[in-house]
Coordinates of C-alpha atoms in Angstrom, one line a residue:
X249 CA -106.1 -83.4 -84.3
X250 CA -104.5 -82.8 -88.1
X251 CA -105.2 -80.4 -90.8
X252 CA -107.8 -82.6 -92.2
X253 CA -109.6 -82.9 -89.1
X254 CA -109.0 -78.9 -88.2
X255 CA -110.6 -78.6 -92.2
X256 CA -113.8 -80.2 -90.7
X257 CA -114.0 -78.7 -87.6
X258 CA -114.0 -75.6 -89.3
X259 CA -116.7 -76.5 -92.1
X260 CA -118.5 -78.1 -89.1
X261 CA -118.6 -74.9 -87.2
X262 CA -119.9 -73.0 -90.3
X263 CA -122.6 -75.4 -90.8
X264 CA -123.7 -75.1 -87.4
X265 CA -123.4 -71.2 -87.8
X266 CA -125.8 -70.9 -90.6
X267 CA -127.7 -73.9 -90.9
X268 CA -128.8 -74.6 -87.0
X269 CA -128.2 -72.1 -84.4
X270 CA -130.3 -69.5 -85.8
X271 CA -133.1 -71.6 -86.2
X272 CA -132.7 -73.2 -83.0
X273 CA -136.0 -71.7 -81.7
X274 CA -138.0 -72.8 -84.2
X275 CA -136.7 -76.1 -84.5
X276 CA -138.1 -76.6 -80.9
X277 CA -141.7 -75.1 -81.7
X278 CA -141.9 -77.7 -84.4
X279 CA -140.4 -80.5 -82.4
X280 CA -138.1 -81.5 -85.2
X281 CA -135.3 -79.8 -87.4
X282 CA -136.1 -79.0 -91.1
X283 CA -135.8 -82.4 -93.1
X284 CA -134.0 -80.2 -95.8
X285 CA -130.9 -79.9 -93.1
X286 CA -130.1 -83.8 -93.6
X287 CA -130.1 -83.0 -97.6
X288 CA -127.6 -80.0 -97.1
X289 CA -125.5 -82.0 -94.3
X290 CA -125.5 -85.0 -96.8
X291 CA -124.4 -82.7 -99.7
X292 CA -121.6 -80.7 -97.5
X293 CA -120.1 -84.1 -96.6
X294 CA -120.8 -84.0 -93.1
X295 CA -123.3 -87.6 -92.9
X296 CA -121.5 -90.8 -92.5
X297 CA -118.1 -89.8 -92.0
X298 CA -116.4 -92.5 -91.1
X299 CA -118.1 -94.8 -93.5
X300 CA -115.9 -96.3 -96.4
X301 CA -116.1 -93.6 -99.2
X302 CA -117.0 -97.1 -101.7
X303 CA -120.8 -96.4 -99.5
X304 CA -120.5 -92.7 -100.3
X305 CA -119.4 -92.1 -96.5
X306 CA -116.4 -89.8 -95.4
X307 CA -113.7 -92.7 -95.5
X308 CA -112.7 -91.2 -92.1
X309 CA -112.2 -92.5 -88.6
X310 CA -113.7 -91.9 -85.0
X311 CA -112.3 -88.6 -85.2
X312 CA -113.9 -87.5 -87.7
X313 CA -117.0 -88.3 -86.1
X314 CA -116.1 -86.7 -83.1
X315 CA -115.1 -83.3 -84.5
X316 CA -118.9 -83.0 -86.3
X317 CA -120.1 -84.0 -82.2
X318 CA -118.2 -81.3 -80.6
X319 CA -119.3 -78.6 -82.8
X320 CA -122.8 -79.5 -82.8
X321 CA -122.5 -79.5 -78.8
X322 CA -120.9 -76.4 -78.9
X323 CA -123.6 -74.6 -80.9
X324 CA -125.8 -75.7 -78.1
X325 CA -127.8 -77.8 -80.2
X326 CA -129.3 -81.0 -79.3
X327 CA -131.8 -81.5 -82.0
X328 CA -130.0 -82.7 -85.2
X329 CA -130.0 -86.5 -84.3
X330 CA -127.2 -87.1 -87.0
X331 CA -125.3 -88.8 -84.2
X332 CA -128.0 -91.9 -83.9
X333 CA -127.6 -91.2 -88.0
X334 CA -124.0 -91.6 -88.6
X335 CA -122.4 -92.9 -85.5
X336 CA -125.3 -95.3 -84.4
X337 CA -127.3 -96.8 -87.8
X338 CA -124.6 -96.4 -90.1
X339 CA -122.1 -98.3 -88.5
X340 CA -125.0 -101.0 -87.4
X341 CA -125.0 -101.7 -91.2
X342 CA -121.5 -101.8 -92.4
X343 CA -120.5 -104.0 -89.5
X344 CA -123.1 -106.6 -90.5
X345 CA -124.7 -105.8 -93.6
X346 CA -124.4 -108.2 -96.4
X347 CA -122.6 -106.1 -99.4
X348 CA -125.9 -105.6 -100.9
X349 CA -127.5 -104.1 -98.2
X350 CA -124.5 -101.8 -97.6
X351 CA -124.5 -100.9 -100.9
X352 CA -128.2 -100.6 -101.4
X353 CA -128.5 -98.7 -97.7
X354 CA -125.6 -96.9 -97.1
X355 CA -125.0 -94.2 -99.9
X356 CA -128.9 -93.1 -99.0
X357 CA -128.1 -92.3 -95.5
X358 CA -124.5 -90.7 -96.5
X359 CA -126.5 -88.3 -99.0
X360 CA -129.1 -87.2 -96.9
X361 CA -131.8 -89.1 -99.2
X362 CA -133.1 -91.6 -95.5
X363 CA -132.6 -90.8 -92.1
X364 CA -131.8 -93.4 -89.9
X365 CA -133.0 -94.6 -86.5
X366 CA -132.8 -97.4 -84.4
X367 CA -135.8 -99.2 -82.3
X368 CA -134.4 -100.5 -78.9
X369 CA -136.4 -99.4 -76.0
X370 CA -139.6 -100.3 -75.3
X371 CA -142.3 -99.1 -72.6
X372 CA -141.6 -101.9 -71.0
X373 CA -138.3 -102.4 -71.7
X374 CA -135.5 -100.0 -71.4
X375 CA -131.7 -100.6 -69.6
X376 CA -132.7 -104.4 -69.8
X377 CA -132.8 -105.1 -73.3
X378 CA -133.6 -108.7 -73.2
X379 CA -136.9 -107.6 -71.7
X380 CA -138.0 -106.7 -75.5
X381 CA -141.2 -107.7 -76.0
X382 CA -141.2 -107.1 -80.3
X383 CA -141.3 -110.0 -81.9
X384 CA -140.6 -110.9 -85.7
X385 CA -141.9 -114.2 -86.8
X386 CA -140.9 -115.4 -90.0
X387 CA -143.6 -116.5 -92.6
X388 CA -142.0 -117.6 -95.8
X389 CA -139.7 -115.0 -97.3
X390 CA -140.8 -112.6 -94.8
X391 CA -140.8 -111.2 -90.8
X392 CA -144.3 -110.7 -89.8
X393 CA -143.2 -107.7 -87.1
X394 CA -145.4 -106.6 -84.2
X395 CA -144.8 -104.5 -81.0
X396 CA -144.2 -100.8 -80.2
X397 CA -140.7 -99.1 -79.4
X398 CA -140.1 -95.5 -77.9
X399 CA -137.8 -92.7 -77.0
X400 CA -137.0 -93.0 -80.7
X401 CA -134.4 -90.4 -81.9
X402 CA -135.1 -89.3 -85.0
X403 CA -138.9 -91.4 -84.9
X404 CA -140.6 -88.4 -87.4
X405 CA -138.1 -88.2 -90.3
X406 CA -136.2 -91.9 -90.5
X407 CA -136.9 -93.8 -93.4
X408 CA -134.8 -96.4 -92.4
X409 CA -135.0 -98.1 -89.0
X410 CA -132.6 -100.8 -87.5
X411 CA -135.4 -102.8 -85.0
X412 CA -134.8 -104.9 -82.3
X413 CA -136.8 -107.7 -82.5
X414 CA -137.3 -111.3 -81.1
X415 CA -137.8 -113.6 -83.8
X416 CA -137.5 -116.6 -81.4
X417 CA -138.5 -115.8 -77.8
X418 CA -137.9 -118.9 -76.3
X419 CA -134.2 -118.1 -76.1
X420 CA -133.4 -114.9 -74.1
X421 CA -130.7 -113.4 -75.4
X422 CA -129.6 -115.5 -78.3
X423 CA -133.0 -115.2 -79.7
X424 CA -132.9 -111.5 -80.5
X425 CA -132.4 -110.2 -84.0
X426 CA -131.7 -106.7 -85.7
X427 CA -133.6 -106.3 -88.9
X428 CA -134.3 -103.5 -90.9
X429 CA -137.5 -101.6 -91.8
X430 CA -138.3 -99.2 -94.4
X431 CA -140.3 -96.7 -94.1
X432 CA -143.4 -99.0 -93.8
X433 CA -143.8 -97.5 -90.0
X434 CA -147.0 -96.4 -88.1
X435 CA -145.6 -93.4 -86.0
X436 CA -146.7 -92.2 -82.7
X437 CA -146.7 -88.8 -81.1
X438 CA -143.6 -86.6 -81.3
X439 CA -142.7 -87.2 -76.7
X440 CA -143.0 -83.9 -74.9
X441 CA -139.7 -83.9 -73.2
X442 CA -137.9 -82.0 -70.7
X443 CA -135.3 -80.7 -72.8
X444 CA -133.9 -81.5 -76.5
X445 CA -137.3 -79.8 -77.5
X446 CA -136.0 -79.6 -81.3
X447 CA -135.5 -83.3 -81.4
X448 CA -137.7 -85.5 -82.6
X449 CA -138.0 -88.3 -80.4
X450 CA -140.8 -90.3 -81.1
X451 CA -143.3 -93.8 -81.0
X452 CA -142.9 -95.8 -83.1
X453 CA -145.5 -99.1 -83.6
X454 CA -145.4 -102.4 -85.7
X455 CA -148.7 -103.8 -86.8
X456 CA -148.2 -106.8 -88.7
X457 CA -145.1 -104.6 -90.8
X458 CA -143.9 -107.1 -93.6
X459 CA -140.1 -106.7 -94.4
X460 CA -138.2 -109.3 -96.3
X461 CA -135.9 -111.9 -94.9
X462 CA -133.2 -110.7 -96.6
X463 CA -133.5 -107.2 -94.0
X464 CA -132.3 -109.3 -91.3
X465 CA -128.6 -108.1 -90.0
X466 CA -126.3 -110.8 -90.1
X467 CA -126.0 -114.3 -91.9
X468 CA -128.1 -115.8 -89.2
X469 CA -131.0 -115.0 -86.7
X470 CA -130.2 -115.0 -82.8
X471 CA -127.0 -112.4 -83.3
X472 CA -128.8 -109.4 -82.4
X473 CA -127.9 -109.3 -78.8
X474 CA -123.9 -109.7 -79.4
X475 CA -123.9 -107.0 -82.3
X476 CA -125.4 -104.8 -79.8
X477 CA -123.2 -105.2 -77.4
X478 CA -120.2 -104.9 -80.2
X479 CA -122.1 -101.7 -81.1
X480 CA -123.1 -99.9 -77.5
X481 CA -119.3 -99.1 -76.4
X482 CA -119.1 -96.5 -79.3
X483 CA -122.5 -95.0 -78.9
X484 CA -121.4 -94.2 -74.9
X485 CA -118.5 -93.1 -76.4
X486 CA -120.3 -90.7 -78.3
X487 CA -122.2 -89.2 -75.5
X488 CA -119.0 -89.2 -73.8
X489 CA -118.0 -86.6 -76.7
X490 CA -121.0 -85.3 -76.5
X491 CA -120.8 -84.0 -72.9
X492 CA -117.3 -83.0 -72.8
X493 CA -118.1 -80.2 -75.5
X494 CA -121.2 -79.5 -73.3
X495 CA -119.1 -78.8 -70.2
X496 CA -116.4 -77.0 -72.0
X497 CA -119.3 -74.9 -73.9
X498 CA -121.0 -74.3 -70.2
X499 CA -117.7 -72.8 -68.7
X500 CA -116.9 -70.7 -72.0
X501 CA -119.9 -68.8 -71.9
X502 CA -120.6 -68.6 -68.2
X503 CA -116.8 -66.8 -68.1
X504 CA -118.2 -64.2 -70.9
X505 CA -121.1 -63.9 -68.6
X506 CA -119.7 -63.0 -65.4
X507 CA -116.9 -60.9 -66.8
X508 CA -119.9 -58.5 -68.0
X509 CA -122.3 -58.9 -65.5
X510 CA -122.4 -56.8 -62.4
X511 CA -123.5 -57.2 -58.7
X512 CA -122.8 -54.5 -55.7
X513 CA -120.9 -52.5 -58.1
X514 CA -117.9 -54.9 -59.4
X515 CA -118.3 -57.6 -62.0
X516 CA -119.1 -60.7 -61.0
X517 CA -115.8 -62.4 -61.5
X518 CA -114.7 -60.6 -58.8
X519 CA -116.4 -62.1 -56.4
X520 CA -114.2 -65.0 -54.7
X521 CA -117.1 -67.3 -54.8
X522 CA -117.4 -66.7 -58.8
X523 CA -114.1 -67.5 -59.2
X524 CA -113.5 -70.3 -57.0
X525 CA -116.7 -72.4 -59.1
X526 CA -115.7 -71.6 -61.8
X527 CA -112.3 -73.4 -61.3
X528 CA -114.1 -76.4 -59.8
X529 CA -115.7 -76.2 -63.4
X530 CA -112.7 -75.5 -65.4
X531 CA -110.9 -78.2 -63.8
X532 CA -114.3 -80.7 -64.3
X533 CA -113.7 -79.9 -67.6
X534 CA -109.7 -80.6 -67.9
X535 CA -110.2 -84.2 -66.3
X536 CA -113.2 -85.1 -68.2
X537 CA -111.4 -83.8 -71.7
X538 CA -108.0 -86.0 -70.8
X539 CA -110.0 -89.2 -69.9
X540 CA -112.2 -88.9 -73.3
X541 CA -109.4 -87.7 -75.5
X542 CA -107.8 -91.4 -74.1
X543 CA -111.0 -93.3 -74.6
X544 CA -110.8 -91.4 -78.3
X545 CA -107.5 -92.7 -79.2
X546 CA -108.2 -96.2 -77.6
X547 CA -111.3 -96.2 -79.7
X548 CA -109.0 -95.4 -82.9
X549 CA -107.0 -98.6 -82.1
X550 CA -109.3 -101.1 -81.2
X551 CA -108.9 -100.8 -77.7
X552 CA -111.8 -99.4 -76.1
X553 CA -113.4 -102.0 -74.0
X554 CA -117.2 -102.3 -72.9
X555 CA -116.0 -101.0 -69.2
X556 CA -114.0 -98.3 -70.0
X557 CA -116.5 -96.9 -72.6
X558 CA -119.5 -97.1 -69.3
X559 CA -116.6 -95.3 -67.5
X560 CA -116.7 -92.5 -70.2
X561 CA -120.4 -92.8 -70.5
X562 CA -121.3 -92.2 -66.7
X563 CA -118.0 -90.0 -65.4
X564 CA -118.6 -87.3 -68.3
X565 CA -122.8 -87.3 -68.4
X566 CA -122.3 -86.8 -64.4
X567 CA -120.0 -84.4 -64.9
X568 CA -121.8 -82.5 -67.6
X569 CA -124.8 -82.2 -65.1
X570 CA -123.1 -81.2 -61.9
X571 CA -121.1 -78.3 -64.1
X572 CA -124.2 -76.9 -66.0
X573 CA -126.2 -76.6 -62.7
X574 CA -123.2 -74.7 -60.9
X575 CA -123.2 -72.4 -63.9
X576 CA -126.9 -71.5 -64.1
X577 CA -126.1 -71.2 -60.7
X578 CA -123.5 -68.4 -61.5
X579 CA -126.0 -67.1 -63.6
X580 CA -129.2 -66.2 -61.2
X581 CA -132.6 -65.8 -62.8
X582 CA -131.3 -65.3 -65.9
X583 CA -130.1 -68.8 -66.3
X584 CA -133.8 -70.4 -65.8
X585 CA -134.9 -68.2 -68.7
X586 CA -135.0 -70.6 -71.9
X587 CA -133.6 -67.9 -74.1
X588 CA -130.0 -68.2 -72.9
X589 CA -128.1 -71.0 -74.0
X590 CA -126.9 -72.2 -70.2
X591 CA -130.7 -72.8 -69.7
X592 CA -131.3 -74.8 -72.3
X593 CA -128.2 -77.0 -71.7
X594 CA -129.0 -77.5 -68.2
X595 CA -132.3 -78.9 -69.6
X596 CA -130.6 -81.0 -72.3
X597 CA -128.4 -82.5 -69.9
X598 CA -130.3 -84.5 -67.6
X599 CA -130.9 -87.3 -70.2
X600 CA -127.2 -88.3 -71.0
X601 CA -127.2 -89.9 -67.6
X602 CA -130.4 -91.9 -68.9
X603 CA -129.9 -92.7 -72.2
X604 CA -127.6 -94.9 -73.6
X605 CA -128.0 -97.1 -70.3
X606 CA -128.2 -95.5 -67.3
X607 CA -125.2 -94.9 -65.2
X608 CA -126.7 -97.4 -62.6
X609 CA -125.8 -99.5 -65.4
X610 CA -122.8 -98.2 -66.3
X611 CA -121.7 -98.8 -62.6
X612 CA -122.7 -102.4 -62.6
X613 CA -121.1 -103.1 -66.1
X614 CA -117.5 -101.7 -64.8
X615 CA -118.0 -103.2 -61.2
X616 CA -118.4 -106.6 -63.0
X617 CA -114.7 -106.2 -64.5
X618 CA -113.3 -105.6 -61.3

């Protein structure tokens, strides 16, 4: 942390104060935030941090990114998918866009004017990517595109969307391709999920879409697999973030909780068993924070490797869930009711050890390095 990043953190916390948190409630009734929110992120500063300020991005690092993540955990929110936005799509196109599709793409998703999402997983298809089944064929200037992708974030309001396509099946893995779609998207039903009820995860379908050649990622077709592999280390990494804040928000306000609370006629923090959880948790948290924090600064460097980032990726989304579910725990009945915070966490967590690949596949990805 420096001033510039404790600047943020601050204007970050404000935004989530007025902008999210108190329409939270809402923003799950609907199934999606308010599309206005990207337009008042965009124009605050907050999209596209670490993007070169020549794309109208932040011109900031990592950190930068990190500080927005931590804050928006904290606030308890899990439906502003500006982390598939800004962390995910953005850096998809300035690692391999050409300079005119940076040029012509990125400022849009830095102001707020297109929302971005990217099309991996498939119903048939998730962990295993080279099970894809899309395909993009080319015919003349243009990729004919058909198939059907879900668990979209952001699936209702992006306008721009970084697919995963085949465009020559024949060859596994060196035959997949990431080209980008505008807005020219048939969209599915908003998915009923478990928790992140304000996010709006969606289908998304591709009937004979037309997008130009020039929309393919890359000088070349048959890259896609090795640019997302380049890519994935730094979206675990972000959930990484993600779920560090989560734990470290869990503990905060399970200690307000059980300092005011009373059982038998003494608080609950009194209580031996009270206490002794919630150093199991507080320590959780201490562990997770040091190993990220590394993985942070690694990150910053160049160094974080594909294992290390699955080690992130699992040990904090496992961590996150085992500390949320002792501190609903902690909380009784009150923390199955949906209108406190520790409820809806303990819902929201359950994915991180899902998405992103799944910490079976975490497991197998470090135990290959070994």
């Amino acid at each position: 942390m420096d001033s510039d990043l404790d600047q943020l953190r601050q204007l970050a916390r404000t935004f989530m104060e007025k902008e999210v948190t108190p329409h939270q409630e809402r923003f799950a009734e609907q199934k999606q935030v308010d599309r206005d929110l990207w337009r008042k992120a965009g124009d605050l500063g907050l999209l596209c941090l670490s993007i070169p300020e020549e794309y109208g991005g932040g011109g900031g690092t990592f950190a930068h990114e990190a500080v927005l993540l931590e804050e928006q955990a904290r606030a308890g929110d899990s439906a502003w998918g500006n982390s598939v936005h800004s962390g995910i799509v953005a850096h998809y196109l300035n690692s391999y866009g050409s300079e005119d599709q940076k040029r012509r793409w990125l400022p849009k998703l830095a102001s707020g004017e297109c929302v971005g999402a990217i099309a991996m997983t498939e119903p048939g298809a998730g962990s295993d990517l080279q099970g894809i089944r899309t395909k993009a064929v080319r015919d003349g200037d243009e990729y004919v595109i058909n198939g059907s992708k879900t668990f979209i974030t952001n699936g209702v309001h992006a306008d721009l969307v970084v697919v995963v396509a085949k465009t020559d099946p024949s060859q596994g893995a060196q035959g997949i391709s990431l080209i980008v779609v505008e807005n020219d998207i048939r969209r599915g039903r908003v998915l009923d999920k478990v928790g992140m009820k304000g996010q709006d995860t969606a289908e998304l379908f591709f009937d004979d879409v037309r997008v130009p050649v020039a929309n393919l990622l890359g000088d070349q077709e048959g890259l896609g697999f090795i640019q997302l592999m380049q890519q994935l280390p730094q979206e675990r990494l972000i959930i990484g973030v993600c779920c560090i804040a989560g734990i470290e928000a869990a503990v905060d306000v399970t200690l307000k909780y059980v300092k005011e609370r009373t059982a038998f006629g003494k608080e609950l923090m009194k209580f031996q068993n009270t206490r002794f959880k919630l150093a199991e948790c507080a320590t959780e948290a201490a562990v997770t924070r040091a190993f990220i924090d590394e993985c942070i600064e690694k990150h910053l460097r160049g160094e974080l490797d594909v294992p290390t980032a699955a080690m992130a990726k699992w040990w904090a989304s496992d961590r996150l869930g085992k500390v949320v579910d002792e501190c609903v725990q902690l909380f009784g009945g009150y923390g199955y009711m949906n209108e406190y915070p520790i409820a809806r966490a303990w819902s929201d967590a359950r994915v991180q050890r899902i998405f992103g690949g799944t910490n079976e596949i975490m497991k197998e990805i470090i135990a290959r390095s070994l």
